[in-house]
XYZ file of C-alpha atoms in Angstrom:
472
model
C 27.222 -55.298 24.512
C 25.288 -57.948 26.394
C 21.580 -58.603 25.996
C 19.188 -59.318 28.845
C 18.198 -62.947 29.316
C 14.624 -64.171 29.750
C 13.175 -64.143 33.272
C 13.454 -67.137 35.583
C 10.073 -68.927 35.640
C 10.600 -70.064 39.289
C 11.806 -66.882 40.919
C 10.207 -64.432 38.509
C 13.224 -62.179 38.784
C 15.279 -60.886 35.874
C 18.811 -62.147 35.159
C 21.378 -59.387 35.283
C 22.783 -57.929 32.093
C 26.541 -58.322 32.448
C 29.005 -56.088 30.655
C 32.752 -56.732 30.591
C 34.860 -53.597 30.598
C 38.370 -53.441 29.216
C 40.555 -51.458 31.599
C 43.124 -49.028 30.183
C 45.940 -50.445 32.364
C 47.205 -52.916 29.751
C 46.502 -53.422 26.084
C 47.071 -57.177 26.275
C 45.387 -58.138 29.534
C 41.624 -58.341 29.514
C 40.028 -57.918 32.910
C 36.308 -58.146 33.414
C 34.235 -56.067 35.637
C 30.546 -56.889 36.053
C 28.017 -54.177 36.315
C 24.572 -55.165 37.472
C 21.719 -53.775 35.428
C 18.973 -55.611 37.305
C 15.860 -53.522 37.711
C 13.517 -54.039 40.627
C 9.786 -54.104 40.078
C 9.440 -50.800 41.908
C 11.824 -49.215 39.407
C 9.662 -50.048 36.423
C 7.505 -47.078 35.363
C 3.791 -47.760 35.222
C 3.438 -45.699 32.072
C 6.013 -44.227 29.701
C 6.559 -40.578 30.690
C 4.703 -38.058 28.552
C 7.076 -35.605 27.078
C 6.824 -33.041 24.327
C 8.918 -33.625 21.295
C 11.966 -31.410 21.274
C 13.869 -30.129 18.273
C 17.428 -31.355 18.558
C 20.185 -30.076 16.366
C 21.930 -32.744 14.402
C 25.561 -32.164 13.437
C 28.496 -34.220 12.305
C 30.426 -35.667 15.232
C 34.048 -36.430 15.969
C 34.754 -40.089 16.475
C 35.774 -40.374 20.128
C 38.027 -43.352 19.537
C 37.845 -47.087 19.713
C 35.393 -48.714 22.092
C 36.858 -49.618 25.454
C 34.213 -52.231 26.209
C 34.128 -55.773 25.007
C 31.276 -55.695 22.427
C 30.133 -59.272 22.467
C 29.636 -60.938 25.848
C 25.977 -61.886 25.662
C 24.449 -62.190 22.205
C 21.156 -63.643 23.318
C 18.478 -60.975 22.884
C 14.771 -60.445 22.410
C 12.649 -59.613 19.437
C 11.616 -55.923 19.347
C 9.819 -53.721 16.851
C 12.178 -51.170 15.293
C 11.668 -48.295 12.851
C 14.433 -46.050 11.546
C 12.987 -42.569 10.962
C 16.145 -40.563 10.312
C 19.566 -41.245 8.822
C 22.228 -38.651 9.715
C 19.568 -35.981 10.000
C 17.737 -36.942 6.795
C 14.155 -37.988 7.406
C 13.193 -41.475 6.279
C 9.901 -43.269 5.832
C 8.800 -45.025 9.005
C 8.577 -48.793 8.482
C 8.130 -50.976 11.542
C 10.106 -54.220 11.402
C 10.346 -57.047 13.921
C 14.079 -57.389 14.678
C 16.195 -59.335 17.141
C 17.927 -56.857 19.463
C 21.356 -57.434 21.004
C 22.752 -54.952 23.510
C 26.534 -54.617 23.800
C 28.674 -52.201 25.791
C 28.436 -49.331 23.315
C 26.155 -50.574 20.538
C 22.632 -51.775 19.974
C 22.475 -54.363 17.222
C 19.382 -55.332 15.261
C 19.263 -58.473 13.183
C 16.485 -60.162 11.264
C 17.869 -63.584 12.154
C 17.908 -64.788 15.757
C 21.489 -64.667 17.084
C 22.416 -68.075 18.435
C 26.208 -68.168 18.562
C 27.107 -64.645 17.662
C 26.587 -62.254 14.769
C 27.969 -63.448 11.498
C 30.250 -61.090 9.643
C 28.537 -59.584 6.640
C 25.085 -60.381 7.972
C 22.199 -57.959 7.626
C 22.543 -56.030 10.860
C 21.665 -52.456 11.892
C 24.168 -50.979 14.306
C 23.112 -48.166 16.647
C 26.075 -46.383 18.216
C 25.147 -45.538 21.807
C 28.029 -43.198 22.647
C 26.493 -39.731 23.044
C 22.990 -41.034 22.230
C 19.818 -39.571 23.751
C 16.851 -41.599 24.986
C 13.282 -40.502 25.489
C 9.767 -41.926 25.544
C 7.516 -40.628 22.810
C 3.818 -40.709 22.067
C 3.891 -38.305 19.135
C 6.014 -40.237 16.656
C 3.762 -43.299 16.577
C 0.284 -44.406 17.533
C 1.715 -47.588 19.061
C 2.134 -47.921 22.803
C 5.401 -48.304 24.720
C 7.522 -46.482 22.136
C 10.851 -44.861 22.949
C 13.257 -43.023 20.684
C 17.036 -43.236 20.355
C 18.844 -40.263 18.803
C 22.476 -41.043 18.015
C 25.328 -38.556 18.062
C 25.343 -38.597 14.247
C 21.691 -37.519 14.035
C 20.112 -40.887 13.249
C 16.818 -41.628 14.995
C 15.307 -45.001 15.859
C 11.940 -45.920 17.338
C 11.866 -49.033 19.556
C 8.582 -50.615 20.643
C 7.216 -53.670 22.358
C 3.638 -54.498 23.304
C 4.775 -55.559 26.773
C 5.342 -52.540 28.964
C 7.817 -54.221 31.297
C 9.917 -55.464 28.381
C 9.989 -52.021 26.757
C 10.906 -50.386 30.088
C 13.637 -52.942 30.783
C 15.242 -52.317 27.393
C 14.840 -48.543 27.726
C 16.749 -48.401 31.024
C 19.357 -50.934 29.924
C 20.100 -49.028 26.705
C 20.139 -45.715 28.543
C 22.620 -47.002 31.113
C 24.844 -48.467 28.409
C 24.752 -45.171 26.494
C 25.699 -43.218 29.606
C 28.542 -45.591 30.467
C 29.865 -45.566 26.927
C 29.784 -41.771 26.801
C 31.599 -41.408 30.142
C 34.279 -43.934 29.216
C 34.946 -42.377 25.855
C 35.129 -38.869 27.273
C 38.122 -39.963 29.423
C 40.208 -40.711 26.320
C 39.120 -38.247 23.649
C 40.760 -38.375 20.253
C 41.196 -35.155 18.331
C 41.170 -34.641 14.602
C 44.161 -32.866 13.119
C 41.980 -29.960 12.076
C 39.523 -29.989 14.980
C 39.624 -28.692 18.544
C 36.149 -29.872 19.566
C 36.424 -32.425 22.364
C 32.859 -32.281 23.690
C 30.175 -34.803 22.739
C 27.701 -33.900 20.047
C 24.694 -33.364 22.278
C 26.452 -31.498 25.093
C 24.623 -28.323 24.113
C 21.210 -29.952 24.151
C 18.893 -29.304 27.139
C 18.845 -32.116 29.679
C 22.144 -33.602 28.554
C 24.700 -34.436 31.271
C 28.283 -35.488 30.696
C 31.015 -36.721 33.002
C 33.683 -35.113 30.818
C 35.634 -32.417 32.692
C 36.164 -30.514 29.459
C 32.434 -30.221 28.912
C 31.627 -28.654 32.290
C 33.141 -25.187 31.748
C 31.377 -24.948 28.389
C 27.871 -25.370 29.787
C 27.740 -22.086 31.766
C 28.920 -20.160 28.707
C 26.197 -21.787 26.663
C 23.603 -20.934 29.274
C 24.875 -17.373 29.460
C 24.392 -17.027 25.725
C 20.849 -18.309 26.010
C 20.099 -15.907 28.866
C 21.640 -13.069 26.915
C 19.342 -13.604 23.922
C 16.365 -14.264 26.199
C 16.855 -11.013 28.076
C 17.283 -9.103 24.836
C 14.044 -10.563 23.554
C 12.302 -9.619 26.779
C 13.576 -6.064 26.586
C 12.490 -5.843 22.967
C 8.996 -7.010 23.802
C 8.611 -4.528 26.634
C 9.834 -1.641 24.505
C 7.870 -2.709 21.448
C 4.935 -0.417 22.176
C 7.196 2.591 22.744
C 8.959 1.913 19.424
C 5.617 1.850 17.629
C 4.588 5.138 19.222
C 7.899 6.680 18.213
C 7.398 5.601 14.590
C 3.844 6.960 14.567
C 5.014 10.326 15.887
C 7.690 10.548 13.234
C 5.186 9.763 10.500
C 2.797 12.412 11.816
C 5.566 15.017 11.821
C 6.568 14.051 8.306
C 3.001 14.323 7.021
C 2.429 17.715 8.678
C 5.686 19.058 7.211
C 4.982 17.597 3.778
C 4.739 20.327 1.119
C 1.416 20.862 -0.612
C 0.694 19.807 -4.160
C 0.699 23.424 -5.295
C 4.161 23.992 -3.828
C 5.541 20.908 -5.562
C 4.024 22.041 -8.850
C 5.483 25.521 -8.471
C 8.945 24.093 -7.794
C 8.664 21.782 -10.798
C 8.761 18.505 -8.895
C 5.293 17.576 -10.133
C 4.221 18.547 -13.605
C 0.613 18.921 -14.618
C -0.582 16.157 -16.847
C -2.686 16.444 -19.970
C -3.928 12.875 -20.205
C -6.157 12.001 -17.265
C -6.641 15.630 -16.207
C -10.117 17.036 -15.612
C -11.322 18.902 -18.686
C -12.266 22.117 -16.842
C -8.962 22.102 -14.908
C -6.942 21.597 -18.086
C -8.738 24.359 -19.961
C -8.349 26.725 -17.012
C -4.616 26.008 -16.847
C -4.198 26.575 -20.584
C -6.466 29.644 -20.642
C -8.838 28.220 -23.248
C -12.154 26.374 -23.496
C -10.854 23.646 -25.833
C -7.691 21.713 -24.868
C -4.705 22.572 -27.055
C -3.925 18.907 -27.626
C -7.413 18.332 -29.078
C -7.026 21.282 -31.400
C -3.556 20.153 -32.510
C -4.713 16.605 -33.303
C -7.796 17.779 -35.221
C -5.714 20.156 -37.360
C -3.216 17.390 -38.178
C -5.951 14.904 -39.147
C -7.809 17.401 -41.325
C -4.537 18.420 -42.979
C -3.481 14.953 -44.169
C -5.785 12.211 -42.965
C -9.457 12.780 -43.793
C -9.255 10.342 -46.688
C -7.343 7.644 -44.786
C -9.038 4.265 -44.993
C -10.796 3.378 -41.711
C -9.885 6.626 -39.973
C -10.670 6.443 -36.207
C -11.619 2.801 -36.680
C -8.143 1.408 -37.400
C -5.867 1.307 -34.353
C -2.389 2.813 -34.492
C 0.782 1.388 -32.968
C 0.237 1.443 -29.207
C 3.928 1.969 -28.359
C 4.081 5.026 -30.611
C 0.835 6.362 -29.141
C 2.266 5.998 -25.619
C 5.414 7.819 -26.733
C 3.313 10.694 -28.036
C 1.376 10.748 -24.795
C 4.588 10.918 -22.755
C 5.822 13.913 -24.758
C 2.528 15.732 -24.232
C 2.443 15.000 -20.478
C 6.048 16.246 -20.111
C 5.039 19.482 -21.838
C 7.673 18.975 -24.481
C 7.331 20.582 -27.859
C 5.052 18.478 -30.055
C 5.435 18.574 -33.827
C 2.930 16.232 -35.449
C 4.455 16.955 -38.855
C 7.549 15.025 -37.819
C 8.203 11.734 -39.615
C 7.762 9.673 -36.453
C 4.063 10.675 -36.464
C 3.539 9.986 -40.157
C 0.939 7.289 -39.411
C -2.340 9.193 -39.095
C -3.833 6.356 -37.038
C -1.325 7.120 -34.252
C -2.708 10.669 -33.985
C -6.350 9.531 -34.065
C -5.542 6.833 -31.503
C -3.969 9.420 -29.177
C -7.029 11.670 -29.508
C -9.382 8.811 -28.600
C -7.134 7.901 -25.642
C -7.336 11.497 -24.391
C -11.141 11.347 -24.241
C -11.192 7.842 -22.740
C -8.900 8.841 -19.871
C -10.860 11.904 -18.802
C -11.921 11.484 -15.155
C -15.335 12.852 -16.143
C -16.412 12.030 -19.714
C -17.069 14.727 -22.291
C -20.774 13.989 -21.755
C -20.849 14.187 -17.920
C -22.194 11.053 -16.266
C -24.934 12.972 -14.481
C -26.402 13.838 -17.937
C -26.393 10.262 -19.216
C -29.931 9.338 -18.180
C -31.245 12.677 -19.394
C -29.808 12.029 -22.872
C -31.396 8.588 -22.825
C -34.808 10.144 -22.122
C -34.262 12.789 -24.820
C -33.299 10.238 -27.472
C -36.543 8.356 -26.829
C -38.629 11.328 -27.985
C -40.507 10.420 -31.160
C -41.003 13.879 -32.674
C -37.731 14.835 -34.489
C -37.734 18.565 -33.778
C -38.522 18.108 -30.106
C -35.724 15.557 -29.896
C -33.248 18.032 -31.403
C -34.289 20.774 -29.008
C -34.128 18.443 -26.003
C -30.581 17.323 -26.897
C -29.483 20.899 -27.623
C -30.870 22.096 -24.283
C -28.946 19.407 -22.401
C -25.680 20.367 -24.113
C -26.221 24.028 -23.224
C -26.511 23.034 -19.544
C -22.998 21.551 -19.559
C -19.861 23.465 -18.487
C -18.370 25.769 -21.111
C -15.277 23.587 -21.791
C -17.541 20.584 -22.428
C -19.782 22.558 -24.813
C -16.950 24.090 -26.853
C -14.880 20.896 -27.008
C -17.970 18.944 -28.080
C -18.726 21.519 -30.781
C -15.172 21.375 -32.181
C -15.078 17.563 -32.124
C -18.471 16.981 -33.765
C -17.705 19.582 -36.410
C -14.527 17.684 -37.183
C -16.337 14.324 -37.307
C -18.925 15.849 -39.618
C -16.095 16.770 -42.030
C -14.729 13.211 -41.712
C -18.109 11.865 -42.834
C -17.951 14.147 -45.854
C -15.201 11.833 -47.211
C -17.037 8.633 -46.326
C -16.651 7.260 -49.854
C -12.873 7.453 -49.549
C -12.326 6.625 -45.897
C -15.200 4.084 -45.768
C -16.482 5.513 -42.488
C -20.258 5.849 -42.079
C -22.226 7.744 -39.460
C -23.005 4.491 -37.702
C -19.321 3.422 -37.792
C -18.142 6.695 -36.246
C -20.846 6.535 -33.553
C -19.801 2.982 -32.626
C -16.215 4.203 -32.146
C -17.003 7.397 -30.223
C -20.115 6.311 -28.281
C -18.251 4.523 -25.418
C -15.396 7.056 -25.703
C -17.418 10.218 -25.077
C -20.008 9.045 -22.540
C -20.569 6.317 -19.977
C -22.916 5.644 -17.102
C -21.749 6.077 -13.509
C -22.434 2.356 -13.011
C -21.426 1.167 -16.446
C -21.331 -2.533 -15.481
C -25.013 -2.562 -14.464
C -26.531 -2.704 -17.976
C -23.514 -2.557 -20.244
C -25.256 -3.796 -23.388
C -28.229 -1.446 -22.961
C -26.017 1.525 -22.149
C -23.809 0.863 -25.171
C -26.828 0.859 -27.458
C -27.939 4.250 -26.103
C -24.379 5.624 -26.351
C -24.215 4.812 -30.049
C -27.705 6.177 -30.729
C -27.032 9.503 -28.970
C -23.715 10.110 -30.778
C -25.210 9.098 -34.121
C -28.153 11.476 -33.649
C -25.857 14.391 -32.734
C -23.686 13.668 -35.791
C -26.708 13.762 -38.070
C -28.196 16.900 -36.487
C -24.896 18.651 -35.658
C -25.761 21.708 -37.779
C -28.912 22.442 -35.771
C -27.565 21.435 -32.413
C -24.310 23.437 -32.651
C -25.570 26.170 -35.050
C -23.130 25.215 -37.778
C -25.070 26.745 -40.632
C -22.892 27.933 -43.403
C -19.862 26.005 -42.175
């Protein structure tokens, strides 16, 4: 590869870059053929063309054979700024370096030392293979001016720059012409790997690439047909996109209209009624009672063997066992709390508290919360009792009866306070947030909690008068 010589100071014209080509007629004879690469002033672009950066696929290439051009005719070059930004498709850090450039027939050589009498073997030299390389001006890869990019057939990318526009343009066109010539010459004598049938250059499928190889020409229309095929499919998809959406919407509407009702699914057994999380009135109506059967079962089991348990209702049971008990109840399976797996009384008390916590509407309905707060503020004891009793009587029947059964049970728990170490205040702290909460509980949580505990504690103390438990 020959480098361009400096301009003649008298004539101002540029010396031609001469390349000597080795003809394939004889392997021993070396004939030279000069190709002029002189550029006229009118051929020099005023500004580097503005082009958008294109994504180019980078694949491994087949070596097209030995170079047919004499590589070293003119070693005298110029100093250019070079940055290698990619190595075989792997991105590298961009570092600009001032290098001496030497252009041969099929290579662009960069050396840190000025080449005087040729490149020394083993010297620090970067070799850019020009066969199948692509050239383009770029303004996006660097903020410097007069920058052009070389993309080799192996996927390596180089940025070349010079502050002088004419110098950068001269090198751009010289390198581009050498790359084109090298690609054409190599395509005439392709070498094939033993396991490869690919004879086309690496970038033959890239837009804007032209090749003189006869084998590459019939492949281009097929490639274009494939692009048009996918493009037309995409266009058809976009035009029919709205109709597809309408079709999906219509199917969903038909599915929703034909969907069976909740009652039908319950009758067929696909959906079973739950106990935990079910509305109290709905549950009692389904069971034909005013107190849920699960509440009655738990209270009987606790009073049978757990009233004297230390910290009853305050100590938490094993959560996994409680969830297992809950699952059995929700699946309407037979529940035997006398079984050994429920021997821990705290599991039963924990399940009972969970039942009340998961009610959609608390045992003390939220709409009564503020009324109970006003009633508990009454100073006269008898008026306070009557006010609380009147509010409870205004509640739905399931709420009244369930409340009466629960507070009667808690009153019997307090009868063993010396053994179970549970006081009236301790029980009210446990059941206050469990049995009642404000509709907007996060507004004044601390204040509401104080009133919750006070209301439950007062009802525990006055349960005989409020629920008419005299003689029990």
